[in-house]
Coordinates of C-alpha atoms in Angstrom, one line a residue:
Chain N
D1 CA 93.9 105.7 96.4
G2 CA 94.6 106.5 92.9
G3 CA 97.7 105.0 91.2
I4 CA 99.2 102.5 88.7
T5 CA 99.2 98.8 89.4
Q6 CA 101.6 96.6 87.6
S7 CA 101.5 92.7 87.8
P8 CA 103.2 90.4 88.4
K9 CA 106.1 91.7 90.4
Y10 CA 108.3 89.0 89.1
L11 CA 107.8 86.9 86.0
F12 CA 109.8 84.2 84.5
R13 CA 109.8 83.3 80.7
K14 CA 110.8 80.2 79.0
E15 CA 112.5 80.1 75.6
G16 CA 110.1 80.7 72.9
Q17 CA 107.3 81.8 75.0
N18 CA 105.2 85.0 75.0
V19 CA 104.5 86.7 78.2
T20 CA 102.2 89.6 79.1
L21 CA 102.8 92.2 81.7
S22 CA 99.8 94.0 83.1
C23 CA 99.4 97.7 83.8
E24 CA 96.2 99.2 85.1
Q25 CA 95.7 102.9 86.3
N26 CA 92.8 104.5 88.0
L27 CA 94.1 108.1 87.5
N28 CA 91.9 108.7 84.4
H29 CA 95.1 109.6 82.5
D30 CA 95.0 109.6 78.7
A31 CA 98.7 109.0 78.1
M32 CA 100.4 105.6 79.1
Y33 CA 104.0 104.4 78.5
W34 CA 106.1 101.3 78.9
Y35 CA 109.8 101.6 79.7
R36 CA 112.6 99.1 80.0
Q37 CA 115.3 99.5 82.6
D38 CA 118.6 97.6 82.4
P39 CA 121.3 97.7 85.1
G40 CA 123.5 101.0 84.5
Q41 CA 121.1 102.2 81.8
G42 CA 118.4 104.7 81.9
L43 CA 114.7 104.1 81.1
R44 CA 114.3 103.4 77.5
L45 CA 110.9 103.9 75.9
I46 CA 109.3 100.7 74.4
Y47 CA 105.7 102.0 73.5
Y48 CA 103.4 104.9 74.4
S49 CA 99.8 105.6 73.9
Q50 CA 98.1 109.0 74.0
I51 CA 94.6 107.8 73.6
V52 CA 92.5 104.6 73.5
N53 CA 93.0 102.3 70.5
D54 CA 96.1 104.2 69.5
F55 CA 99.8 103.7 70.2
Q56 CA 103.3 104.5 68.9
K57 CA 106.6 102.8 68.9
G58 CA 109.3 104.1 71.2
D59 CA 113.1 103.5 70.5
I60 CA 113.2 99.8 71.4
A61 CA 109.8 98.3 70.2
E62 CA 111.2 95.4 68.4
G63 CA 110.1 92.2 70.0
Y64 CA 107.3 93.8 71.9
S65 CA 103.5 94.5 71.4
V66 CA 100.9 96.5 73.2
S67 CA 97.3 97.1 73.2
R68 CA 95.1 100.0 74.5
E69 CA 91.5 98.7 74.3
K70 CA 90.5 100.6 77.6
K71 CA 91.7 103.8 78.9
E72 CA 92.7 102.3 82.2
S73 CA 94.8 99.4 80.8
F74 CA 97.9 99.2 78.7
P75 CA 99.3 95.7 78.6
L76 CA 102.7 94.8 77.2
T77 CA 103.5 91.5 75.6
V78 CA 107.0 90.4 75.4
T79 CA 107.2 88.0 72.3
S80 CA 109.6 85.2 71.5
A81 CA 111.3 87.6 69.0
Q82 CA 112.8 89.6 72.0
K83 CA 116.0 87.7 72.4
N84 CA 117.2 89.5 75.6
P85 CA 114.0 90.2 77.6
T86 CA 115.6 90.2 81.1
A87 CA 115.0 93.5 82.5
F88 CA 113.0 95.7 84.9
Y89 CA 109.8 96.9 83.2
L90 CA 108.2 100.1 84.3
C91 CA 104.7 101.3 83.2
A92 CA 103.7 105.1 83.6
S93 CA 100.9 107.4 82.9
S94 CA 100.4 111.1 82.5
N95 CA 97.5 113.4 82.4
S96 CA 97.9 114.8 78.9
D97 CA 100.0 114.6 75.9
S98 CA 101.8 117.7 77.1
G99 CA 105.6 117.5 78.0
G100 CA 104.8 119.5 81.0
E101 CA 102.8 116.8 82.8
K102 CA 104.7 114.5 85.2
L103 CA 104.9 110.8 85.0
F104 CA 103.3 108.5 87.5
F105 CA 105.1 105.2 87.6
G106 CA 104.0 101.7 88.8
S107 CA 106.2 99.6 91.0
G108 CA 107.6 97.5 88.1
T109 CA 107.9 93.9 86.9
Q110 CA 111.2 92.1 87.0
L111 CA 111.3 89.7 84.1
S112 CA 113.8 86.9 83.9
V113 CA 114.5 84.2 81.4
L114 CA 114.7 80.6 82.6
Chain T
Q1 CA 117.9 111.7 71.7
Q2 CA 118.8 110.4 75.2
P3 CA 120.2 113.2 77.4
V4 CA 123.5 112.8 79.1
Q5 CA 123.8 112.9 82.8
S6 CA 126.9 113.6 84.8
P7 CA 128.4 112.4 87.1
Q8 CA 127.5 108.7 86.8
A9 CA 127.9 108.3 90.6
V10 CA 128.7 110.4 93.5
I11 CA 129.2 109.6 97.3
L12 CA 128.5 112.3 99.9
R13 CA 128.7 112.5 103.6
E14 CA 125.5 113.8 105.3
G15 CA 125.3 117.5 105.0
E16 CA 127.4 117.9 101.9
D17 CA 126.1 119.4 98.7
A18 CA 125.9 117.9 95.2
V19 CA 125.1 119.0 91.7
I20 CA 123.8 116.6 89.0
N21 CA 123.9 117.8 85.4
C22 CA 121.7 116.8 82.4
S23 CA 122.4 117.9 78.9
S24 CA 120.8 117.3 75.5
S25 CA 121.9 117.5 71.9
K26 CA 118.4 118.6 70.9
A27 CA 116.3 121.6 71.9
L28 CA 114.2 121.1 75.0
Y29 CA 110.6 121.9 75.9
S30 CA 110.7 120.6 79.4
V31 CA 112.9 118.8 81.8
H32 CA 111.8 116.4 84.4
W33 CA 113.7 115.1 87.5
Y34 CA 113.0 111.8 89.2
R35 CA 114.5 109.8 92.1
Q36 CA 114.4 106.0 92.2
K37 CA 115.3 103.7 95.0
H38 CA 116.6 100.2 94.2
G39 CA 113.8 98.0 92.8
E40 CA 111.2 100.7 93.3
A41 CA 109.3 103.0 91.0
P42 CA 110.8 106.4 90.1
V43 CA 109.4 109.2 92.1
F44 CA 108.7 112.7 90.6
L45 CA 110.8 115.5 92.0
M46 CA 110.1 118.5 89.7
I47 CA 109.5 119.8 86.1
L48 CA 111.0 122.9 84.5
L49 CA 109.3 124.2 81.5
K50 CA 110.9 127.5 80.7
G51 CA 114.3 128.6 80.1
G52 CA 115.8 130.3 83.0
E53 CA 113.2 128.8 85.4
Q54 CA 114.4 127.5 88.7
K55 CA 112.5 125.5 91.3
G56 CA 113.1 124.4 94.7
H57 CA 111.6 121.9 97.1
D58 CA 113.0 121.5 100.6
K59 CA 116.8 121.5 100.1
I60 CA 116.6 120.2 96.4
S61 CA 116.3 122.6 93.7
A62 CA 116.9 122.7 89.8
S63 CA 117.5 125.1 87.0
F64 CA 116.9 124.9 83.3
N65 CA 119.2 126.7 80.7
E66 CA 117.3 126.5 77.6
K67 CA 120.1 128.0 75.4
K68 CA 122.6 125.6 76.5
Q69 CA 120.0 122.7 76.5
Q70 CA 120.9 121.6 80.0
S71 CA 119.5 121.3 83.4
S72 CA 121.1 121.0 86.8
L73 CA 119.7 119.4 90.0
Y74 CA 121.2 120.9 93.2
L75 CA 121.0 118.8 96.6
T76 CA 122.1 120.9 99.5
A77 CA 122.9 119.7 103.1
S78 CA 122.2 116.2 101.9
Q79 CA 120.3 113.6 104.1
L80 CA 120.5 109.8 104.2
S81 CA 117.1 109.8 102.6
Y82 CA 118.5 111.4 99.4
S83 CA 120.3 108.3 98.4
G84 CA 119.1 106.7 95.1
T85 CA 119.4 107.1 91.4
Y86 CA 118.4 110.4 89.9
F87 CA 117.1 110.5 86.4
C88 CA 116.5 113.6 84.2
G89 CA 113.6 113.1 81.6
T90 CA 113.5 115.5 78.7
S91 CA 110.8 116.4 76.2
P92 CA 111.9 118.0 72.8
N93 CA 108.2 119.6 72.3
T94 CA 104.9 119.6 73.8
G95 CA 104.4 115.9 72.8
N96 CA 104.8 113.4 75.6
Q97 CA 107.6 111.2 74.2
F98 CA 110.1 111.6 77.1
Y99 CA 113.7 110.6 76.9
F100 CA 115.5 109.7 80.1
G101 CA 119.2 110.0 80.9
T102 CA 121.4 107.1 82.2
G103 CA 121.0 108.1 85.7
T104 CA 123.2 109.4 88.6
S105 CA 123.7 107.1 91.6
L106 CA 123.9 109.2 94.6
T107 CA 124.9 107.6 98.0
V108 CA 124.8 109.6 101.3
I109 CA 126.8 108.1 104.0
P110 CA 126.7 109.1 107.8

């Protein structure tokens, strides 16, 4: 079955540590996204990528980094510069760079700070 | 550019109707609606692309007023399975940078 796989489901970060969240899709989608979700808030865009080897910052990119070396993969690194990383992270993809294409979401990663 | 949703929360009894509104300060190209159960991924409900467009799926429908830069989601004869948080997502142009609202928590009770 086609879909988006995020791993791990739960992740704990120590102070000063970088952690990487995995996102893989087998939908052959060009566009991929990372969103952060905090309780009581909507989904806020961290980074998005419309094509391999290219990505753009969203509204809250500070303290995060991404790469898009393969079409199917869009990992997110939460760096030590992100002082409040505890949140639910969602990866998504869409078929094209048109605003008319629906998003397919992964099941999310809950990141917590130890 | 984050759209504003209202109400923030609503509690319904089975069979009652609800309306969730989504408005933007910017002109909109498209409006998306998603539903999310706690701890799960948001699930796509529908997209509206043209002003005046209305869509429906079972007892859930939506409208898009392009001039007013707003969309409404209508849930009729609500079922227990409708419980969750509803998000609207908006795109100001044909690019794919979506902005999501803060969500509306909907709880259906027997």
